Short mmCIF file of C-alpha atoms and ligand atoms in Angstrom, two decimals:
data_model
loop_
_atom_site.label_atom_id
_atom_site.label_comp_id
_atom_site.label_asym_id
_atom_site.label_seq_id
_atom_site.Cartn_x
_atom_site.Cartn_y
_atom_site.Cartn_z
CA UNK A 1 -18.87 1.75 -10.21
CA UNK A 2 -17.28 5.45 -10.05
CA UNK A 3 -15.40 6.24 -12.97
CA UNK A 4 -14.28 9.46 -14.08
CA UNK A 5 -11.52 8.74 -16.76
CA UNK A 6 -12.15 5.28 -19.11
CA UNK A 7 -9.21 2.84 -20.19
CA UNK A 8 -9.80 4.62 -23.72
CA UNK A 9 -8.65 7.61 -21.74
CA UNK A 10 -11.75 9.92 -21.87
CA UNK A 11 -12.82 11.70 -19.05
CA UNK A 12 -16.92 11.09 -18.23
CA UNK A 13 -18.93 13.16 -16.00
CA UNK A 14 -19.83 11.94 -12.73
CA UNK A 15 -22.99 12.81 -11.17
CA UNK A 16 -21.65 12.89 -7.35
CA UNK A 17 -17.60 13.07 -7.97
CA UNK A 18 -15.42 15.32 -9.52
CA UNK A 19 -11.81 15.25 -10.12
CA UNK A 20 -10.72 18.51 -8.77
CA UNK A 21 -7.26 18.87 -9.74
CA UNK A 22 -6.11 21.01 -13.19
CA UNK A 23 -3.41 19.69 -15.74
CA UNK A 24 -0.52 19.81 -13.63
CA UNK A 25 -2.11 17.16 -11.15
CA UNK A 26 -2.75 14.89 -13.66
CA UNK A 27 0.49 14.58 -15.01
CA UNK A 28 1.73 15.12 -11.59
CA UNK A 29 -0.37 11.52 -10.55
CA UNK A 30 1.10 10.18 -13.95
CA UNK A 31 4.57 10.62 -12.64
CA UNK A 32 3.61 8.84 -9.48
CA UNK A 33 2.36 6.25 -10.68
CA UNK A 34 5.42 5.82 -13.53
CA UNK A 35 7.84 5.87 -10.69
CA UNK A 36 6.10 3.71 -8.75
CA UNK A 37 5.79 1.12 -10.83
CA UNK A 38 9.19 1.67 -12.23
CA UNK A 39 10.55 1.03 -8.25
CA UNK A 40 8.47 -2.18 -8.03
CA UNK A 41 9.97 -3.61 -11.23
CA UNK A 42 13.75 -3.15 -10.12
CA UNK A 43 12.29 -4.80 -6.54
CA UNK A 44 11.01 -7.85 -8.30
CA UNK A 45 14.35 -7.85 -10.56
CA UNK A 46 16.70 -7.31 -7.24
CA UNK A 47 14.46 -10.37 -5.22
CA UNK A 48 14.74 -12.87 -8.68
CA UNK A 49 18.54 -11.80 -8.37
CA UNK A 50 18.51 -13.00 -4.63
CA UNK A 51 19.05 -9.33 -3.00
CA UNK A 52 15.48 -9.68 -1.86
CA UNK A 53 14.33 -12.58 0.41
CA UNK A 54 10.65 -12.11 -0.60
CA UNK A 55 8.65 -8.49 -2.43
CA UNK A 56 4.97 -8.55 -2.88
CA UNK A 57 4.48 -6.56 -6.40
CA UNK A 58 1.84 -3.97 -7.08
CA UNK A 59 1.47 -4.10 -10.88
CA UNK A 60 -1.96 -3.22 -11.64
CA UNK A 61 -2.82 -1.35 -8.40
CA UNK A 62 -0.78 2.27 -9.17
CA UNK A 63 -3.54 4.43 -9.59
CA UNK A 64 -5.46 2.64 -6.43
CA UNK A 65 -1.96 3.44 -4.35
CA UNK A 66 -1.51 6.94 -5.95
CA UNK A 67 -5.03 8.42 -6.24
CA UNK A 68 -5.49 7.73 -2.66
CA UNK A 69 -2.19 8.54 -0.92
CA UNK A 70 -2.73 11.72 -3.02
CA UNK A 71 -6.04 12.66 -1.44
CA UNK A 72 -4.61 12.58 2.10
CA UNK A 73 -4.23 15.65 4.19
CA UNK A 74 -1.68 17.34 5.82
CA UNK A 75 -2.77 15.17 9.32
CA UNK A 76 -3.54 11.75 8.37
CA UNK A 77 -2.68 9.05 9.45
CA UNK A 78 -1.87 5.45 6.93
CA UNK A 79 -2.01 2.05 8.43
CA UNK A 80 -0.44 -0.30 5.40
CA UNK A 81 -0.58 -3.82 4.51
CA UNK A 82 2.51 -5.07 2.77
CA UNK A 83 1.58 -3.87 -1.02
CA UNK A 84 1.52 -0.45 -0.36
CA UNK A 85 4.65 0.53 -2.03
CA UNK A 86 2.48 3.20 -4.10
CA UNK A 87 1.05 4.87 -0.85
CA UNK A 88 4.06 4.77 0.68
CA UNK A 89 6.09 7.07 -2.07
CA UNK A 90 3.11 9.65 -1.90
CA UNK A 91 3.48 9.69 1.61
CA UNK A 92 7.61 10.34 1.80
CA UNK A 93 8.94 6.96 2.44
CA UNK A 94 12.32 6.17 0.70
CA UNK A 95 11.84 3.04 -1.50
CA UNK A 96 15.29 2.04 -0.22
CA UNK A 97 13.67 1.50 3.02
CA UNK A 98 10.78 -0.65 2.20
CA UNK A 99 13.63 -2.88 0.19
CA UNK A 100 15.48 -3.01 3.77
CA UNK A 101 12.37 -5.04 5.38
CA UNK A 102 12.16 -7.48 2.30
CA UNK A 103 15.96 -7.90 2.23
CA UNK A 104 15.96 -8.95 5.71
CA UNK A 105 18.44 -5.90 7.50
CA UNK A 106 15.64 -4.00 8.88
CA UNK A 107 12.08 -3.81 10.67
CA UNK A 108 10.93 -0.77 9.48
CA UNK A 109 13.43 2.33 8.75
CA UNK A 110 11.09 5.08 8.97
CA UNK A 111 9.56 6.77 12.02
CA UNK A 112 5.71 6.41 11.42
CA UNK A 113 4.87 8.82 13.64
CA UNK A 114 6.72 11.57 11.63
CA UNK A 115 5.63 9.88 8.48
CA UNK A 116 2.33 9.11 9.17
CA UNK A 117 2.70 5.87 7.68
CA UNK A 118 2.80 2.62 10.09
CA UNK A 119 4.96 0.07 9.86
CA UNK A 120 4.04 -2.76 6.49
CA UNK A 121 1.21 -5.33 8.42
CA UNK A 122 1.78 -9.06 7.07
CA UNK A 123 -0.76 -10.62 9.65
CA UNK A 124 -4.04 -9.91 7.54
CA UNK A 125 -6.20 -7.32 8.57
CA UNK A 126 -4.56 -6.50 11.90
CA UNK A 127 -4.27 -3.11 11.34
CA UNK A 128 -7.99 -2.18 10.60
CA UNK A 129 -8.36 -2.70 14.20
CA UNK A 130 -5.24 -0.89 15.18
CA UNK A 131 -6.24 2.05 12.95
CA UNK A 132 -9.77 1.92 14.12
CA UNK A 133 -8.32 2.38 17.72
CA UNK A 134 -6.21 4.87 16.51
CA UNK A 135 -8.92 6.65 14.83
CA UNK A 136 -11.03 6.57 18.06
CA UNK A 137 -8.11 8.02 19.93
CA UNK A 138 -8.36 11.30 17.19
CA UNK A 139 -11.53 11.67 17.82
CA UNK A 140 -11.28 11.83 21.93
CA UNK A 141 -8.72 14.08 21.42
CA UNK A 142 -11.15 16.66 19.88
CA UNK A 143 -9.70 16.26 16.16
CA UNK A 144 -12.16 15.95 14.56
CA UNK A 145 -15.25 18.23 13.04
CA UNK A 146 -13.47 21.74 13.96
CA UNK A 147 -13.64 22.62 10.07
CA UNK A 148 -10.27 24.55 10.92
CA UNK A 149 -7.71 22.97 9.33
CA UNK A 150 -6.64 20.62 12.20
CA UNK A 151 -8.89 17.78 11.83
CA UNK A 152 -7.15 14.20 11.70
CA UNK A 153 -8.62 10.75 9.57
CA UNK A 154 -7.02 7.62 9.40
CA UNK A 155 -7.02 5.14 6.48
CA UNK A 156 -6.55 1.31 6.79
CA UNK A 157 -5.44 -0.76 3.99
CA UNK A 158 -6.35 -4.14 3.31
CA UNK A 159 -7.22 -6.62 0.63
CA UNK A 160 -10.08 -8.27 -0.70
CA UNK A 161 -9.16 -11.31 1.18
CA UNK A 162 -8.66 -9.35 4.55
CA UNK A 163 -12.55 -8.56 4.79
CA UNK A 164 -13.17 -12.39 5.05
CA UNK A 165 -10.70 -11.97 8.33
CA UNK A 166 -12.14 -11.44 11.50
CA UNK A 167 -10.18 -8.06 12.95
CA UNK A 168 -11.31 -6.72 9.85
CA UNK A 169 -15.47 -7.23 10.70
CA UNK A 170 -14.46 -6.12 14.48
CA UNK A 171 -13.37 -2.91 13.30
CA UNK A 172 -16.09 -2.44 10.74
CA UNK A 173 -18.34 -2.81 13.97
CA UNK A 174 -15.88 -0.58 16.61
CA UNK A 175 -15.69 2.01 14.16
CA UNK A 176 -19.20 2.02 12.83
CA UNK A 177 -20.53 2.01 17.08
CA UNK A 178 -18.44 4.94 18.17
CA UNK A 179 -18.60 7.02 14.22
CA UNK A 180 -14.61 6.68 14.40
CA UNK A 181 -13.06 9.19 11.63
CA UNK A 182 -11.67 5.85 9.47
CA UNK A 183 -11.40 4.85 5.61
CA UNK A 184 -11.07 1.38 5.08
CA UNK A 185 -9.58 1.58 1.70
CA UNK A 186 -10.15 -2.06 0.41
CA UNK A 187 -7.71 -2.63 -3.17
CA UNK A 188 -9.98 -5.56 -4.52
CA UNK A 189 -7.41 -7.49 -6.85
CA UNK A 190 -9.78 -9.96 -7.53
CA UNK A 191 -7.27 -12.78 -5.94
CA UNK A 192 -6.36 -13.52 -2.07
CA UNK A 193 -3.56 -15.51 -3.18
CA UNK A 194 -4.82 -18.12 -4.84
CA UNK A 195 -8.74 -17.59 -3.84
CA UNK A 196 -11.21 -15.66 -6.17
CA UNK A 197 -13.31 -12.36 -3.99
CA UNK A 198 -16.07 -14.37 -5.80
CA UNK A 199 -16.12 -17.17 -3.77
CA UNK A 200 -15.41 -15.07 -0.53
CA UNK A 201 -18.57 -12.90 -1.00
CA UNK A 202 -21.76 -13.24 -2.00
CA UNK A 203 -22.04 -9.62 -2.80
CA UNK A 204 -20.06 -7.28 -4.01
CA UNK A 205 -17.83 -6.10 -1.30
CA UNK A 206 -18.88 -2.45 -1.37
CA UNK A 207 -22.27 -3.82 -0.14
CA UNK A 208 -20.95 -5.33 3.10
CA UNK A 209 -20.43 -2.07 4.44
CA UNK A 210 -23.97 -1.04 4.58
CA UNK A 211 -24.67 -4.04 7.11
CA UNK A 212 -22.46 -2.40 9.43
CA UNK A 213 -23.92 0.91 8.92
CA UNK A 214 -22.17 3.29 6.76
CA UNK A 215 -21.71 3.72 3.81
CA UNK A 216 -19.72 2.06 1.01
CA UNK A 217 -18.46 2.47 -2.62
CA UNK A 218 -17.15 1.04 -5.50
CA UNK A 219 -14.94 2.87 -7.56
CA UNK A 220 -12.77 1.81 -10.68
CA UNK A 221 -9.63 1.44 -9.09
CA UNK A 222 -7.42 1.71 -12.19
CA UNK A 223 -8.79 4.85 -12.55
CA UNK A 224 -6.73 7.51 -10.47
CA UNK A 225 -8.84 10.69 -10.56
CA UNK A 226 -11.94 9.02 -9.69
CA UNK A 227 -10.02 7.22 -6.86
CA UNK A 228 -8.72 10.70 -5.47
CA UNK A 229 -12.27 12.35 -5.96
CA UNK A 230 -13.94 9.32 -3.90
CA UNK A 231 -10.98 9.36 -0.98
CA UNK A 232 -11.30 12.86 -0.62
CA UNK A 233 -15.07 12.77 -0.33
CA UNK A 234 -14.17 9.90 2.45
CA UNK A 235 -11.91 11.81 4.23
CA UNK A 236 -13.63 14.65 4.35
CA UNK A 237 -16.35 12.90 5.40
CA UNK A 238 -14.09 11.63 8.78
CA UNK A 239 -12.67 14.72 9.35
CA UNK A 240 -16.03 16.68 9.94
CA UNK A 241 -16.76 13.85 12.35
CA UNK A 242 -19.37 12.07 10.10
CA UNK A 243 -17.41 8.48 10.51
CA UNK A 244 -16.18 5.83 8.81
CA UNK A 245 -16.33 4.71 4.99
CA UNK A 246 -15.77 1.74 3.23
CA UNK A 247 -14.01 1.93 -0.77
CA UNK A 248 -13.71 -1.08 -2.87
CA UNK A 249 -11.12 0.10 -5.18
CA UNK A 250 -11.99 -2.31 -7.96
CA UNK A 251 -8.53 -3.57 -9.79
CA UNK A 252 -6.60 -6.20 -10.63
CA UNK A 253 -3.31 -7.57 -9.22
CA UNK A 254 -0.96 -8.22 -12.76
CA UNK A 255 1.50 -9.88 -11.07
CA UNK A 256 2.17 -12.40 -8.38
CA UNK A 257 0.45 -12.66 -5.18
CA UNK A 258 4.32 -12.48 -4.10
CA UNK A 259 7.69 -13.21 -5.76
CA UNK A 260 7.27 -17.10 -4.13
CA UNK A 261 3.87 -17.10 -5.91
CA UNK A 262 3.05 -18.88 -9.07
CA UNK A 263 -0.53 -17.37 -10.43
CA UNK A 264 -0.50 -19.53 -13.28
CA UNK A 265 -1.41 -22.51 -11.27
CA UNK A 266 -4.97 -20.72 -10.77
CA UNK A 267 -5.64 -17.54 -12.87
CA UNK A 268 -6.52 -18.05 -16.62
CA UNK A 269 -3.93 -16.11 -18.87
CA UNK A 270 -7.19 -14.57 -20.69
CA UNK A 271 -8.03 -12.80 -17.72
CA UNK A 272 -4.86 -10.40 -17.06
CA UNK A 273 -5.07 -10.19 -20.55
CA UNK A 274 -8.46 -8.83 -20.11
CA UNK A 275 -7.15 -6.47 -17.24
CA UNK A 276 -3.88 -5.29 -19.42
CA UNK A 277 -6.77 -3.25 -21.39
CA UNK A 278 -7.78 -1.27 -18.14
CA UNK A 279 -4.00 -0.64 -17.57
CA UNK A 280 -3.92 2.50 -15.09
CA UNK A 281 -0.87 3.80 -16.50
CA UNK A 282 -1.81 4.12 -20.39
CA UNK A 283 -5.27 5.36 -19.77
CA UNK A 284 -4.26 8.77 -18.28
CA UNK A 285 -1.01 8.91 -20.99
CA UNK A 286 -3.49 8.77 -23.21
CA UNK A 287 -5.38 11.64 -22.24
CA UNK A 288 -2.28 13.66 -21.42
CA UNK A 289 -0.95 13.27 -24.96
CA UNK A 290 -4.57 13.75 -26.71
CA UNK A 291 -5.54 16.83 -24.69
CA UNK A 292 -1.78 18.39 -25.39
CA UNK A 293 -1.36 19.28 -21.55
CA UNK A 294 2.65 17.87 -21.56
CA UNK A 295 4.74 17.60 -24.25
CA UNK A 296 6.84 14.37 -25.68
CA UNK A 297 10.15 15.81 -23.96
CA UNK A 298 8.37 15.51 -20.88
CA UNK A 299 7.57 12.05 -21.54
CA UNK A 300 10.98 11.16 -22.37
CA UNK A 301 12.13 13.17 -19.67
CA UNK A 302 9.95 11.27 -16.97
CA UNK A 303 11.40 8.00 -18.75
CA UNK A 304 14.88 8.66 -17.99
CA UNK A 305 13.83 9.91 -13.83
CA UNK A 306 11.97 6.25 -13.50
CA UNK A 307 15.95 4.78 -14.79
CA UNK A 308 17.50 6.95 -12.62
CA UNK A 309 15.38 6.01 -9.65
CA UNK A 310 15.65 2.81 -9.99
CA UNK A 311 19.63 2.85 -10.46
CA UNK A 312 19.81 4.67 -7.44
CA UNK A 313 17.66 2.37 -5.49
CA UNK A 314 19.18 -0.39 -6.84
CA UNK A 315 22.77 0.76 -5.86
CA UNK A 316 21.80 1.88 -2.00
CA UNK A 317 19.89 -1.68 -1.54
CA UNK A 318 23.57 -3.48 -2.18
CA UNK A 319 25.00 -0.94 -0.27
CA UNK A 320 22.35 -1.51 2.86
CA UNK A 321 24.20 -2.79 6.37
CA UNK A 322 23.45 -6.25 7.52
CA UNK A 323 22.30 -5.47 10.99
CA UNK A 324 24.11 -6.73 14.69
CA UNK A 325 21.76 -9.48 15.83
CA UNK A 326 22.92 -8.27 19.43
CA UNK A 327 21.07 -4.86 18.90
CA UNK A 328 17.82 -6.52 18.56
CA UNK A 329 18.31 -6.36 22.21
CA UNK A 330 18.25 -3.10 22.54
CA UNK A 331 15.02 -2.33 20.37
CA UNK A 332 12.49 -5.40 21.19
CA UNK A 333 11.18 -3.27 24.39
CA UNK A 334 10.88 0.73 24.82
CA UNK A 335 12.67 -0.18 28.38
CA UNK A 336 15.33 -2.46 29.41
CA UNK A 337 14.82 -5.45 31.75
CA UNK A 338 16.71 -8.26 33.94
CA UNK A 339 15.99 -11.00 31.47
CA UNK A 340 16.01 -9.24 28.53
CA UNK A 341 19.77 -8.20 30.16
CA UNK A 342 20.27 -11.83 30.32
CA UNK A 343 19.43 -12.99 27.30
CA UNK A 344 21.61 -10.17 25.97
CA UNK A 345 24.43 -11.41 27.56
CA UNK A 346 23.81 -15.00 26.71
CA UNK A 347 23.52 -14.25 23.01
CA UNK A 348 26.86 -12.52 23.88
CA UNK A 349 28.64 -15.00 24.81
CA UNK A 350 27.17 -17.80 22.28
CA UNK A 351 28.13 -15.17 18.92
CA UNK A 352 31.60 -14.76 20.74
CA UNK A 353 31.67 -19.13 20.46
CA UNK A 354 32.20 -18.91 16.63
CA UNK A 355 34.84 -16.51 16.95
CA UNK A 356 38.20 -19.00 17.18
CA UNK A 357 40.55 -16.46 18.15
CA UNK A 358 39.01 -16.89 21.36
CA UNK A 359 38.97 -20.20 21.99
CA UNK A 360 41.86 -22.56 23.56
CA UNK A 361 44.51 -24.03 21.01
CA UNK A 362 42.90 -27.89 21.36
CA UNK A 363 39.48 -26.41 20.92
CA UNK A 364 40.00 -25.30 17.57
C1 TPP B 401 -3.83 -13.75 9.78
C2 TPP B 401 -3.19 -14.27 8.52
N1 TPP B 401 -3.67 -15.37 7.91
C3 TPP B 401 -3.10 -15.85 6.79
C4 TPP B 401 -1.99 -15.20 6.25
C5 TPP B 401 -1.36 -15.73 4.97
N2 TPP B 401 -1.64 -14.81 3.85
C6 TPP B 401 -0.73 -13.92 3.41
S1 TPP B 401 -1.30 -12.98 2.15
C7 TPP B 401 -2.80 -13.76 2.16
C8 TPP B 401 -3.90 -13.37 1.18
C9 TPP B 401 -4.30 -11.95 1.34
O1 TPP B 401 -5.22 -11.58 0.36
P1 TPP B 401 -5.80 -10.13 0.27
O2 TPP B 401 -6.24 -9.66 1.62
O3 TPP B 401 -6.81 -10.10 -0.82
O4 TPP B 401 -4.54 -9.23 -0.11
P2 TPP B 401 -3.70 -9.11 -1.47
O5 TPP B 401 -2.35 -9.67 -1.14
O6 TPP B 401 -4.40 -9.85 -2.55
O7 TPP B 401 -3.65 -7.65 -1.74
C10 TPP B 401 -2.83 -14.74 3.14
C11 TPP B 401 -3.99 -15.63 3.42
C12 TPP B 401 -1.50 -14.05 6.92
N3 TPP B 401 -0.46 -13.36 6.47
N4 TPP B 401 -2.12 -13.60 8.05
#
């Protein structure tokens, strides 16, 4: 397994990977991954207070979010599951906006095509076969190996329970055929719901890649500089046009599987006790505050951003619109259509049913 900075906080020397950022990045990855986890605790709070119908929490996975997201380029391109609240802040995305989709008043928010981030995926593993198309398209479109600056990758997201999915093995095999510039960044948390990776896979699921013909690593996903060495290694790797990878970021989901989830009913308390040692968060404080690089006031100082964030995300998730059910009408297709027309008009006429002032005296 890749590591590059231990739970103690020491940095070790990697014979393949290096961390290539200076002092500055680190903290600067600290401060992601503080905020981060800072905006998934006041999304768990605002979903136990019933703002939320439903969030799936990250705790655990920061530095597997951060380190990645961080190692993207200027023309990638993110296809998401529904945990990547972490990628999704290094990539631009208001937090607000991902609360919209849990609360119920939106389907997305953000334009993924000037984000680079897709839409959240709930059906499991779906999008390693859109990004794997979407990779393919890059590559047609001469993207790829130029060594000028413009070339594209793509990244797909997905669980440790996703590679047991079938879309995921069919893009494993499209992308692996036709040397498609895609990452299939794989967060192992141990737990697809309520079913252990162990009992899922008979090897470790790094290994699964090389049956399909390229390569694949394991790296400590709690730890965020080895996780930004080995995604930039990947992506360079697509970009020059030498196809896809596979990384098992190798972590540990803290909290539920989702806020309806109860993990006691399957997990042993001794093991997240276990994982609360290889916290991603306190391993690089650590070696911030030993090496000197920031001082306490910028500790404090990051303590009191994480509050306001989450005040502030807090306040404009009360304050989000409930949407018109009539303008789904207007968004379900690119172009409008006869029945769609009628359906619009029939939903019309059955909202205007509940509204009394408009119905005769004896009706009411
Ligand atoms: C195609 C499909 N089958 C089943 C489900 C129900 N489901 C939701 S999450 C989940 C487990 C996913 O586990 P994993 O891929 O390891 O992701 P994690 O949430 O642990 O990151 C399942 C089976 C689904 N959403 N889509």
């Amino acid at each position: 397994m890749i590591q590059l900075l231990t739970p103690e906080g020491q940095r070790v020397a990697h014979p393949d990977f290096e961390f290539s950022g200076d002092d500055e990045a680190i903290a600067g990855l600290l401060r992601d991954m503080v905020l981060t986890r800072r905006i998934d605790a006041e999304a768990t709070a605002l979903q136990r207070q019933g703002e939320l119908g439903l969030w799936a929490p990250l705790l655990g996975q920061e530095a597997a979010q951060v380190g990645s997201g961080r190692a993207l380029g200027p023309n990638d391109v993110v296809f998401p599951t529904y945990r990547e609240h972490g990628v999704a802040w290094t990539m631009g995305i208001p937090p607000v906006t991902l609360l919209g989709l849990f609360r119920g008043v939106s389907l997305g928010g953000w334009d993924p095509a000037e984000l680079r981030f897709n839409l959240y995926t709930v059906v499991i593993g779906a999008q390693a076969l859109h990004a794997t198309g979407y990779a393919m398209g890059i590559q047609r479109d001469g993207r790829v190996g130029n060594n000028d600056g413009t070339d594209a990758g793509v990244v797909a997201y997905f669980g440790d329970g996703a590679t047991s999915q079938g879309d995921v093995n069919e893009a494993f095999i499209f992308a692996s055929s036709y040397n498609a510039p895609v990452v299939f960044f794989c967060q192992n948390n141990q737990w697809a719901i309520s079913e252990p990776t162990t009992r899922q896979s008979r090897v470790p699921l790094y290994q699964r890649a090389h049956g399909f013909g390229f390569p694949g690593v394991r790296v400590d996903g709690n730890d965020v500089l080895a996780v930004q060495a080995v995604t930039e290694w990947a992506m360079r790797r697509a970009h020059a046009g030498e196809g896809p990878t596979f990384i098992e970021a190798f972590t540990y989901r803290m909290g539920a599987h989702t806020t309806s989830d109860d993990p006691t009913k399957y997990r042993l308390a001794d093991e997240l006790e276990h994982w609360k040692l290889k916290d991603p968060i306190e391993r690089v404080r650590a070696l911030l505050q030993r090496s000197g690089a920031v001082d306490q006031k910028w500790f404090d100082d990051l303590g009191v951003e994480a509050d306001d964030l989450a005040a502030e995300l807090r306040r404009d998730c009360l304050a989000l619109p409930d949407p018109e059910l009539a303008e789904s009408f207007a968004h379900t297709y690119a172009d409008a259509h006869p029945p769609l027309a009628a359906q619009g008009e029939a939903y019309a006429e059955y909202a205007a049913s509940f509204d009394v002032d408009q119905q005769p005296e004896a009706a009411r």
